PDB file of C-alpha atoms and ligand atoms in Angstrom:
ATOM      1  CA  MET A   1       5.597  23.615   3.825  1.00  0.00           C
ATOM      2  CA  SER A   2       5.773  20.752   2.068  1.00  0.00           C
ATOM      3  CA  TYR A   3       4.283  19.243  -0.969  1.00  0.00           C
ATOM      4  CA  SER A   4       2.277  15.944  -1.003  1.00  0.00           C
ATOM      5  CA  VAL A   5       0.831  14.054  -3.892  1.00  0.00           C
ATOM      6  CA  ALA A   6      -1.949  11.498  -2.807  1.00  0.00           C
ATOM      7  CA  ILE A   7      -2.426   8.282  -4.914  1.00  0.00           C
ATOM      8  CA  ASP A   8      -4.915   5.125  -3.374  1.00  0.00           C
ATOM      9  CA  GLY A   9      -6.511   2.622  -5.540  1.00  0.00           C
ATOM     10  CA  PRO A  10      -6.776  -1.135  -5.024  1.00  0.00           C
ATOM     11  CA  ALA A  11      -4.374  -3.640  -5.270  1.00  0.00           C
ATOM     12  CA  GLY A  12      -2.905  -4.377  -7.951  1.00  0.00           C
ATOM     13  CA  ALA A  13      -3.527  -1.110 -10.208  1.00  0.00           C
ATOM     14  CA  GLY A  14      -0.128   0.632 -10.289  1.00  0.00           C
ATOM     15  CA  LYS A  15       0.245   2.810  -7.813  1.00  0.00           C
ATOM     16  CA  SER A  16       3.890   2.305  -6.648  1.00  0.00           C
ATOM     17  CA  THR A  17       5.638   1.470 -10.563  1.00  0.00           C
ATOM     18  CA  ILE A  18       3.137   4.656 -11.085  1.00  0.00           C
ATOM     19  CA  ALA A  19       4.668   6.453  -7.706  1.00  0.00           C
ATOM     20  CA  LYS A  20       7.499   4.905  -8.895  1.00  0.00           C
ATOM     21  CA  GLU A  21       8.059   6.746 -11.419  1.00  0.00           C
ATOM     22  CA  ILE A  22       6.660  10.108 -10.412  1.00  0.00           C
ATOM     23  CA  ALA A  23       9.157  10.186  -7.086  1.00  0.00           C
ATOM     24  CA  LYS A  24      12.297  10.048  -9.406  1.00  0.00           C
ATOM     25  CA  LYS A  25      10.985  13.130 -12.301  1.00  0.00           C
ATOM     26  CA  ALA A  26       9.502  15.854  -8.934  1.00  0.00           C
ATOM     27  CA  GLY A  27      12.247  15.214  -7.686  1.00  0.00           C
ATOM     28  CA  PHE A  28       9.894  14.210  -4.327  1.00  0.00           C
ATOM     29  CA  ILE A  29      10.368  11.056  -2.025  1.00  0.00           C
ATOM     30  CA  TYR A  30       8.294   7.951  -2.823  1.00  0.00           C
ATOM     31  CA  VAL A  31       6.620   6.303   1.447  1.00  0.00           C
ATOM     32  CA  ASP A  32       5.540   3.145  -0.115  1.00  0.00           C
ATOM     33  CA  THR A  33       2.124   2.653   3.330  1.00  0.00           C
ATOM     34  CA  GLY A  34       1.445  -0.650   1.721  1.00  0.00           C
ATOM     35  CA  ALA A  35       5.113  -2.340   2.914  1.00  0.00           C
ATOM     36  CA  MET A  36       4.656  -0.551   6.774  1.00  0.00           C
ATOM     37  CA  TYR A  37       1.218  -2.491   7.001  1.00  0.00           C
ATOM     38  CA  ARG A  38       2.919  -5.681   5.629  1.00  0.00           C
ATOM     39  CA  ALA A  39       5.881  -5.554   8.264  1.00  0.00           C
ATOM     40  CA  LEU A  40       3.867  -5.759  10.915  1.00  0.00           C
ATOM     41  CA  ALA A  41       1.830  -8.461   9.223  1.00  0.00           C
ATOM     42  CA  LEU A  42       4.954 -10.053   9.089  1.00  0.00           C
ATOM     43  CA  TRP A  43       6.095  -9.554  12.135  1.00  0.00           C
ATOM     44  CA  PHE A  44       1.844 -11.019  13.498  1.00  0.00           C
ATOM     45  CA  LEU A  45       2.858 -14.112  11.123  1.00  0.00           C
ATOM     46  CA  ARG A  46       6.424 -14.595  12.820  1.00  0.00           C
ATOM     47  CA  GLN A  47       5.106 -15.058  16.063  1.00  0.00           C
ATOM     48  CA  GLY A  48       1.171 -17.402  14.924  1.00  0.00           C
ATOM     49  CA  ILE A  49      -0.769 -14.551  15.637  1.00  0.00           C
ATOM     50  CA  ARG A  50      -4.287 -15.114  13.601  1.00  0.00           C
ATOM     51  CA  ALA A  51      -5.381 -11.374  12.272  1.00  0.00           C
ATOM     52  CA  GLU A  52      -8.762 -11.765  13.986  1.00  0.00           C
ATOM     53  CA  GLU A  53      -7.119 -12.277  16.537  1.00  0.00           C
ATOM     54  CA  THR A  54      -7.346  -9.335  18.186  1.00  0.00           C
ATOM     55  CA  GLU A  55      -6.071  -8.923  21.304  1.00  0.00           C
ATOM     56  CA  LYS A  56      -2.574 -11.203  20.866  1.00  0.00           C
ATOM     57  CA  ILE A  57      -2.597  -8.127  17.913  1.00  0.00           C
ATOM     58  CA  GLU A  58      -3.125  -5.158  20.310  1.00  0.00           C
ATOM     59  CA  GLU A  59      -0.823  -6.930  22.410  1.00  0.00           C
ATOM     60  CA  ALA A  60       2.072  -7.441  19.499  1.00  0.00           C
ATOM     61  CA  ILE A  61       2.271  -3.967  17.895  1.00  0.00           C
ATOM     62  CA  THR A  62       3.218  -3.168  21.350  1.00  0.00           C
ATOM     63  CA  ARG A  63       6.252  -5.013  20.814  1.00  0.00           C
ATOM     64  CA  ALA A  64       6.828  -3.276  17.488  1.00  0.00           C
ATOM     65  CA  ASP A  65       9.150  -1.142  16.265  1.00  0.00           C
ATOM     66  CA  VAL A  66       8.647   0.422  12.384  1.00  0.00           C
ATOM     67  CA  THR A  67      11.413   3.198  11.190  1.00  0.00           C
ATOM     68  CA  ILE A  68      11.537   3.984   7.658  1.00  0.00           C
ATOM     69  CA  VAL A  69      14.855   4.142   6.608  1.00  0.00           C
ATOM     70  CA  TYR A  70      16.179   5.137   3.137  1.00  0.00           C
ATOM     71  CA  GLU A  71      19.076   4.346   0.602  1.00  0.00           C
ATOM     72  CA  GLU A  72      20.180   5.722  -2.337  1.00  0.00           C
ATOM     73  CA  GLY A  73      16.499   6.860  -2.106  1.00  0.00           C
ATOM     74  CA  VAL A  74      14.383   3.551  -2.122  1.00  0.00           C
ATOM     75  CA  GLN A  75      12.719   2.943   0.955  1.00  0.00           C
ATOM     76  CA  GLN A  76      13.781   0.104   3.552  1.00  0.00           C
ATOM     77  CA  VAL A  77      11.509  -0.711   6.239  1.00  0.00           C
ATOM     78  CA  LEU A  78      12.778  -2.006   9.078  1.00  0.00           C
ATOM     79  CA  LEU A  79      11.105  -3.772  12.321  1.00  0.00           C
ATOM     80  CA  ASN A  80      13.107  -3.758  15.019  1.00  0.00           C
ATOM     81  CA  GLY A  81      15.293  -2.516  13.401  1.00  0.00           C
ATOM     82  CA  GLU A  82      15.683  -5.528  11.459  1.00  0.00           C
ATOM     83  CA  ASN A  83      15.547  -5.414   7.378  1.00  0.00           C
ATOM     84  CA  VAL A  84      12.549  -7.143   6.378  1.00  0.00           C
ATOM     85  CA  THR A  85      12.075  -5.199   3.317  1.00  0.00           C
ATOM     86  CA  PRO A  86      12.896  -8.103   0.390  1.00  0.00           C
ATOM     87  CA  CYS A  87      10.333 -10.693   3.206  1.00  0.00           C
ATOM     88  CA  LEU A  88       6.975  -8.536   2.233  1.00  0.00           C
ATOM     89  CA  ARG A  89       6.233  -8.798  -0.994  1.00  0.00           C
ATOM     90  CA  THR A  90       4.685 -12.613  -0.860  1.00  0.00           C
ATOM     91  CA  GLU A  91       0.651 -13.489  -0.869  1.00  0.00           C
ATOM     92  CA  GLU A  92       1.081 -14.180   2.346  1.00  0.00           C
ATOM     93  CA  VAL A  93       2.312 -11.436   3.505  1.00  0.00           C
ATOM     94  CA  GLY A  94      -0.665  -9.008   1.631  1.00  0.00           C
ATOM     95  CA  ASN A  95      -3.070 -10.414   2.453  1.00  0.00           C
ATOM     96  CA  MET A  96      -1.865 -10.775   6.151  1.00  0.00           C
ATOM     97  CA  ALA A  97      -1.156  -7.367   6.174  1.00  0.00           C
ATOM     98  CA  SER A  98      -4.804  -6.884   4.368  1.00  0.00           C
ATOM     99  CA  ALA A  99      -6.699  -8.608   7.136  1.00  0.00           C
ATOM    100  CA  SER A 100      -5.117  -7.847  10.125  1.00  0.00           C
ATOM    101  CA  SER A 101      -5.329  -4.149   8.617  1.00  0.00           C
ATOM    102  CA  VAL A 102      -8.612  -3.339  10.045  1.00  0.00           C
ATOM    103  CA  ASN A 103      -7.319  -3.775  13.706  1.00  0.00           C
ATOM    104  CA  PRO A 104      -7.462  -0.066  14.500  1.00  0.00           C
ATOM    105  CA  SER A 105      -4.181  -0.206  16.089  1.00  0.00           C
ATOM    106  CA  VAL A 106      -2.747  -1.079  13.512  1.00  0.00           C
ATOM    107  CA  ARG A 107      -3.974   1.848  10.970  1.00  0.00           C
ATOM    108  CA  LEU A 108      -3.256   4.873  14.037  1.00  0.00           C
ATOM    109  CA  LYS A 109       0.435   3.453  14.630  1.00  0.00           C
ATOM    110  CA  LEU A 110       1.112   3.538  11.041  1.00  0.00           C
ATOM    111  CA  VAL A 111      -0.593   6.974  10.228  1.00  0.00           C
ATOM    112  CA  GLU A 112       1.453   8.529  12.383  1.00  0.00           C
ATOM    113  CA  LEU A 113       4.385   7.467  10.758  1.00  0.00           C
ATOM    114  CA  GLN A 114       3.540   8.819   7.578  1.00  0.00           C
ATOM    115  CA  ARG A 115       1.990  11.759   8.759  1.00  0.00           C
ATOM    116  CA  LYS A 116       5.329  12.607  10.224  1.00  0.00           C
ATOM    117  CA  LEU A 117       7.467  11.736   7.375  1.00  0.00           C
ATOM    118  CA  ALA A 118       4.986  14.261   4.817  1.00  0.00           C
ATOM    119  CA  ALA A 119       5.354  17.415   7.548  1.00  0.00           C
ATOM    120  CA  THR A 120       9.534  16.617   6.437  1.00  0.00           C
ATOM    121  CA  ALA A 121       9.830  15.574   2.982  1.00  0.00           C
ATOM    122  CA  ASP A 122       7.428  16.691  -0.025  1.00  0.00           C
ATOM    123  CA  VAL A 123       6.152  13.220  -0.725  1.00  0.00           C
ATOM    124  CA  ILE A 124       4.022  10.986  -3.391  1.00  0.00           C
ATOM    125  CA  MET A 125       2.406   8.735  -0.793  1.00  0.00           C
ATOM    126  CA  ASP A 126       0.001   5.090  -1.932  1.00  0.00           C
ATOM    127  CA  GLY A 127      -2.408   3.176  -0.130  1.00  0.00           C
ATOM    128  CA  ARG A 128      -5.815   3.149   0.776  1.00  0.00           C
ATOM    129  CA  ASP A 129      -6.808   6.033   3.215  1.00  0.00           C
ATOM    130  CA  ILE A 130      -3.865   8.681   2.148  1.00  0.00           C
ATOM    131  CA  GLY A 131      -6.343  10.964   0.413  1.00  0.00           C
ATOM    132  CA  THR A 132      -8.745  10.338   2.708  1.00  0.00           C
ATOM    133  CA  TYR A 133      -7.803  10.135   6.118  1.00  0.00           C
ATOM    134  CA  VAL A 134      -3.718  10.205   6.839  1.00  0.00           C
ATOM    135  CA  LEU A 135      -3.232  13.896   4.013  1.00  0.00           C
ATOM    136  CA  PRO A 136      -6.743  15.099   3.731  1.00  0.00           C
ATOM    137  CA  ASP A 137      -4.836  18.223   2.683  1.00  0.00           C
ATOM    138  CA  ALA A 138      -2.761  16.545   0.008  1.00  0.00           C
ATOM    139  CA  ASP A 139      -1.541  18.737  -2.459  1.00  0.00           C
ATOM    140  CA  VAL A 140      -3.154  16.315  -5.273  1.00  0.00           C
ATOM    141  CA  LYS A 141      -4.824  13.191  -4.825  1.00  0.00           C
ATOM    142  CA  VAL A 142      -5.606  10.393  -7.109  1.00  0.00           C
ATOM    143  CA  TYR A 143      -7.130   7.879  -7.685  1.00  0.00           C
ATOM    144  CA  LEU A 144      -6.145   4.928  -9.464  1.00  0.00           C
ATOM    145  CA  THR A 145      -8.306   2.089 -10.388  1.00  0.00           C
ATOM    146  CA  ALA A 146      -8.460  -0.325 -13.282  1.00  0.00           C
ATOM    147  CA  SER A 147     -10.664  -3.117 -13.354  1.00  0.00           C
ATOM    148  CA  SER A 148     -10.289  -7.106 -11.704  1.00  0.00           C
ATOM    149  CA  ALA A 149      -9.295  -9.151 -14.070  1.00  0.00           C
ATOM    150  CA  CYS A 150      -6.918  -6.456 -15.690  1.00  0.00           C
ATOM    151  CA  ARG A 151      -4.913  -5.936 -12.634  1.00  0.00           C
ATOM    152  CA  ALA A 152      -5.170  -9.910 -11.704  1.00  0.00           C
ATOM    153  CA  LYS A 153      -3.493 -10.469 -15.974  1.00  0.00           C
ATOM    154  CA  ARG A 154      -0.518  -8.546 -15.010  1.00  0.00           C
ATOM    155  CA  ARG A 155       0.332 -10.213 -11.323  1.00  0.00           C
ATOM    156  CA  PHE A 156      -0.508 -13.114 -13.304  1.00  0.00           C
ATOM    157  CA  GLU A 157       2.214 -12.115 -15.630  1.00  0.00           C
ATOM    158  CA  GLU A 158       4.497 -10.565 -12.778  1.00  0.00           C
ATOM    159  CA  LEU A 159       4.302 -13.860 -11.238  1.00  0.00           C
ATOM    160  CA  LYS A 160       5.126 -15.627 -14.528  1.00  0.00           C
ATOM    161  CA  GLU A 161       8.179 -13.149 -14.931  1.00  0.00           C
ATOM    162  CA  LYS A 162       9.662 -14.156 -11.847  1.00  0.00           C
ATOM    163  CA  ASP A 163       8.832 -17.837 -12.039  1.00  0.00           C
ATOM    164  CA  ALA A 164       6.624 -17.525  -8.826  1.00  0.00           C
ATOM    165  CA  LEU A 165       3.157 -18.796 -10.336  1.00  0.00           C
ATOM    166  CA  GLY A 166       3.524 -21.897  -8.366  1.00  0.00           C
ATOM    167  CA  ASP A 167      -0.844 -23.619  -8.094  1.00  0.00           C
ATOM    168  CA  LYS A 168      -2.273 -19.683  -8.561  1.00  0.00           C
ATOM    169  CA  THR A 169      -4.204 -19.841 -12.451  1.00  0.00           C
ATOM    170  CA  LEU A 170      -4.953 -16.232 -13.675  1.00  0.00           C
ATOM    171  CA  GLU A 171      -8.182 -17.257 -12.155  1.00  0.00           C
ATOM    172  CA  SER A 172      -7.212 -17.409  -8.250  1.00  0.00           C
ATOM    173  CA  ILE A 173      -4.988 -14.909  -8.280  1.00  0.00           C
ATOM    174  CA  ARG A 174      -8.979 -13.090  -9.422  1.00  0.00           C
ATOM    175  CA  ALA A 175     -10.432 -14.456  -6.990  1.00  0.00           C
ATOM    176  CA  ASP A 176      -7.398 -13.205  -4.340  1.00  0.00           C
ATOM    177  CA  ILE A 177      -7.135  -9.268  -5.381  1.00  0.00           C
ATOM    178  CA  GLU A 178     -11.138  -9.728  -5.686  1.00  0.00           C
ATOM    179  CA  GLU A 179     -11.030 -11.126  -2.431  1.00  0.00           C
ATOM    180  CA  ARG A 180      -8.873  -8.232  -0.281  1.00  0.00           C
ATOM    181  CA  ASP A 181     -10.966  -5.382  -2.542  1.00  0.00           C
ATOM    182  CA  TYR A 182     -14.132  -6.359  -0.657  1.00  0.00           C
ATOM    183  CA  ARG A 183     -12.263  -6.696   2.464  1.00  0.00           C
ATOM    184  CA  ASP A 184      -9.734  -3.500   1.830  1.00  0.00           C
ATOM    185  CA  MET A 185     -12.712  -1.988   0.248  1.00  0.00           C
ATOM    186  CA  HIS A 186     -15.523  -2.700   4.013  1.00  0.00           C
ATOM    187  CA  ARG A 187     -13.191  -2.291   6.857  1.00  0.00           C
ATOM    188  CA  ASP A 188     -14.928   0.379   9.648  1.00  0.00           C
ATOM    189  CA  PHE A 189     -11.993   2.265   9.669  1.00  0.00           C
ATOM    190  CA  ALA A 190     -10.071   4.185   7.411  1.00  0.00           C
ATOM    191  CA  PRO A 191     -11.706   1.940   4.092  1.00  0.00           C
ATOM    192  CA  LEU A 192     -10.487   2.458   1.055  1.00  0.00           C
ATOM    193  CA  ARG A 193     -12.423   4.965  -1.558  1.00  0.00           C
ATOM    194  CA  GLN A 194     -11.982   8.019  -3.614  1.00  0.00           C
ATOM    195  CA  ALA A 195     -11.857  11.091  -1.818  1.00  0.00           C
ATOM    196  CA  GLU A 196     -14.586  13.667  -2.588  1.00  0.00           C
ATOM    197  CA  ASP A 197     -11.455  15.693  -4.245  1.00  0.00           C
ATOM    198  CA  ALA A 198      -9.124  13.223  -5.620  1.00  0.00           C
ATOM    199  CA  VAL A 199      -8.928  12.922 -10.007  1.00  0.00           C
ATOM    200  CA  LEU A 200     -10.251   9.106 -10.839  1.00  0.00           C
ATOM    201  CA  VAL A 201      -7.171   7.299 -13.465  1.00  0.00           C
ATOM    202  CA  ASP A 202      -8.290   3.901 -14.806  1.00  0.00           C
ATOM    203  CA  SER A 203      -5.441   2.669 -15.680  1.00  0.00           C
ATOM    204  CA  SER A 204      -6.643  -0.694 -17.215  1.00  0.00           C
ATOM    205  CA  ASP A 205      -6.342   0.907 -20.911  1.00  0.00           C
ATOM    206  CA  MET A 206      -3.100   2.550 -20.105  1.00  0.00           C
ATOM    207  CA  THR A 207       0.521   2.524 -20.400  1.00  0.00           C
ATOM    208  CA  ILE A 208       2.907   3.256 -17.563  1.00  0.00           C
ATOM    209  CA  PRO A 209       3.811   6.998 -19.220  1.00  0.00           C
ATOM    210  CA  GLU A 210       1.145   7.677 -20.341  1.00  0.00           C
ATOM    211  CA  VAL A 211      -0.672   7.240 -16.721  1.00  0.00           C
ATOM    212  CA  VAL A 212       2.781   9.166 -14.961  1.00  0.00           C
ATOM    213  CA  ASP A 213       2.157  12.230 -17.294  1.00  0.00           C
ATOM    214  CA  VAL A 214      -1.627  12.553 -16.488  1.00  0.00           C
ATOM    215  CA  VAL A 215      -0.313  12.596 -12.894  1.00  0.00           C
ATOM    216  CA  LEU A 216       3.035  14.554 -13.230  1.00  0.00           C
ATOM    217  CA  GLY A 217       0.660  17.728 -15.353  1.00  0.00           C
ATOM    218  CA  MET A 218      -2.130  17.995 -11.857  1.00  0.00           C
ATOM    219  CA  ILE A 219       1.236  18.767  -9.962  1.00  0.00           C
ATOM    220  CA  ARG A 220       1.800  22.099  -9.496  1.00  0.00           C
ATOM    221  CA  LYS A 221       5.091  22.994  -7.805  1.00  0.00           C
TER     222      LYS A 221
HETATM  223  O1   DC B   1      -0.934  -2.160  -1.331  1.00  0.00           O
HETATM  224  P1   DC B   1      -0.238  -3.370  -0.140  1.00  0.00           P
HETATM  225  O2   DC B   1      -0.675  -4.659  -1.091  1.00  0.00           O
HETATM  226  O3   DC B   1       1.234  -3.527  -0.728  1.00  0.00           O
HETATM  227  O4   DC B   1      -0.721  -3.335   1.268  1.00  0.00           O
HETATM  228  C1   DC B   1      -1.359  -4.084   1.371  1.00  0.00           C
HETATM  229  C2   DC B   1      -2.084  -4.066   2.332  1.00  0.00           C
HETATM  230  O5   DC B   1      -1.410  -3.379   3.433  1.00  0.00           O
HETATM  231  C3   DC B   1      -3.884  -3.705   1.572  1.00  0.00           C
HETATM  232  O6   DC B   1      -4.564  -5.126   1.050  1.00  0.00           O
HETATM  233  C4   DC B   1      -4.458  -3.521   3.085  1.00  0.00           C
HETATM  234  C5   DC B   1      -3.290  -2.687   3.931  1.00  0.00           C
HETATM  235  N1   DC B   1      -3.086  -1.070   3.870  1.00  0.00           N
HETATM  236  C6   DC B   1      -3.389  -0.284   3.688  1.00  0.00           C
HETATM  237  O7   DC B   1      -4.924  -0.820   4.822  1.00  0.00           O
HETATM  238  N2   DC B   1      -3.665   0.822   4.174  1.00  0.00           N
HETATM  239  C7   DC B   1      -2.170   1.616   3.469  1.00  0.00           C
HETATM  240  N3   DC B   1      -2.840   2.708   3.242  1.00  0.00           N
HETATM  241  C8   DC B   1      -2.318   0.763   3.174  1.00  0.00           C
HETATM  242  C9   DC B   1      -1.394  -0.922   2.827  1.00  0.00           C
END
């Protein structure tokens, strides 16, 4: 039986940083489910489809093949055979992923892929609905969060470092994060929420190594 660790939480809580580190230390495969929603979002954006155009979205996903491969242990997302991984981390794609992922047909397509990955390997998977919907029997469930002020500040520093702030301010980043949280928590199908059996970790006043240690301490393999 493969072992699974589910990490859910809002945007910018540090899920991917923590999950990558734990994957390395525990020898698990890291599955970034947000990247899969982002790949489909990119597909919709490229075709000029808006998130509210449900019928167009449902048609477009029948022509989208999302595959995951690992290159030197790092997840790569292929969209119809093209490696789109470098195109996925923009704000535009992230916002479209949040808006288009309310569509059940988008979710069902990706959930199938996520469950297959978890059935074949020991995984640490992060997202919004992993502990509640994708892997309800995960061995470890963590709900990782931080205040929106703190998450906005981290994102602001990250963009500043990359010289990618553009016209964004700390306030606009925080507003964006809060809008995304609201949408992710209030959709009808598999919304973001803490699973009853998930451990809540608030990383607002914690360092990355501290969070990694807390989660590693929960893994009993
Ligand atoms: O984690 P992320 O920022 O890469 O995710 C982008 C969006 O994708 C997020 O705002 C909502 C959606 N998403 C989802 O609905 N379910 C997941 N398991 C992962 C992401």
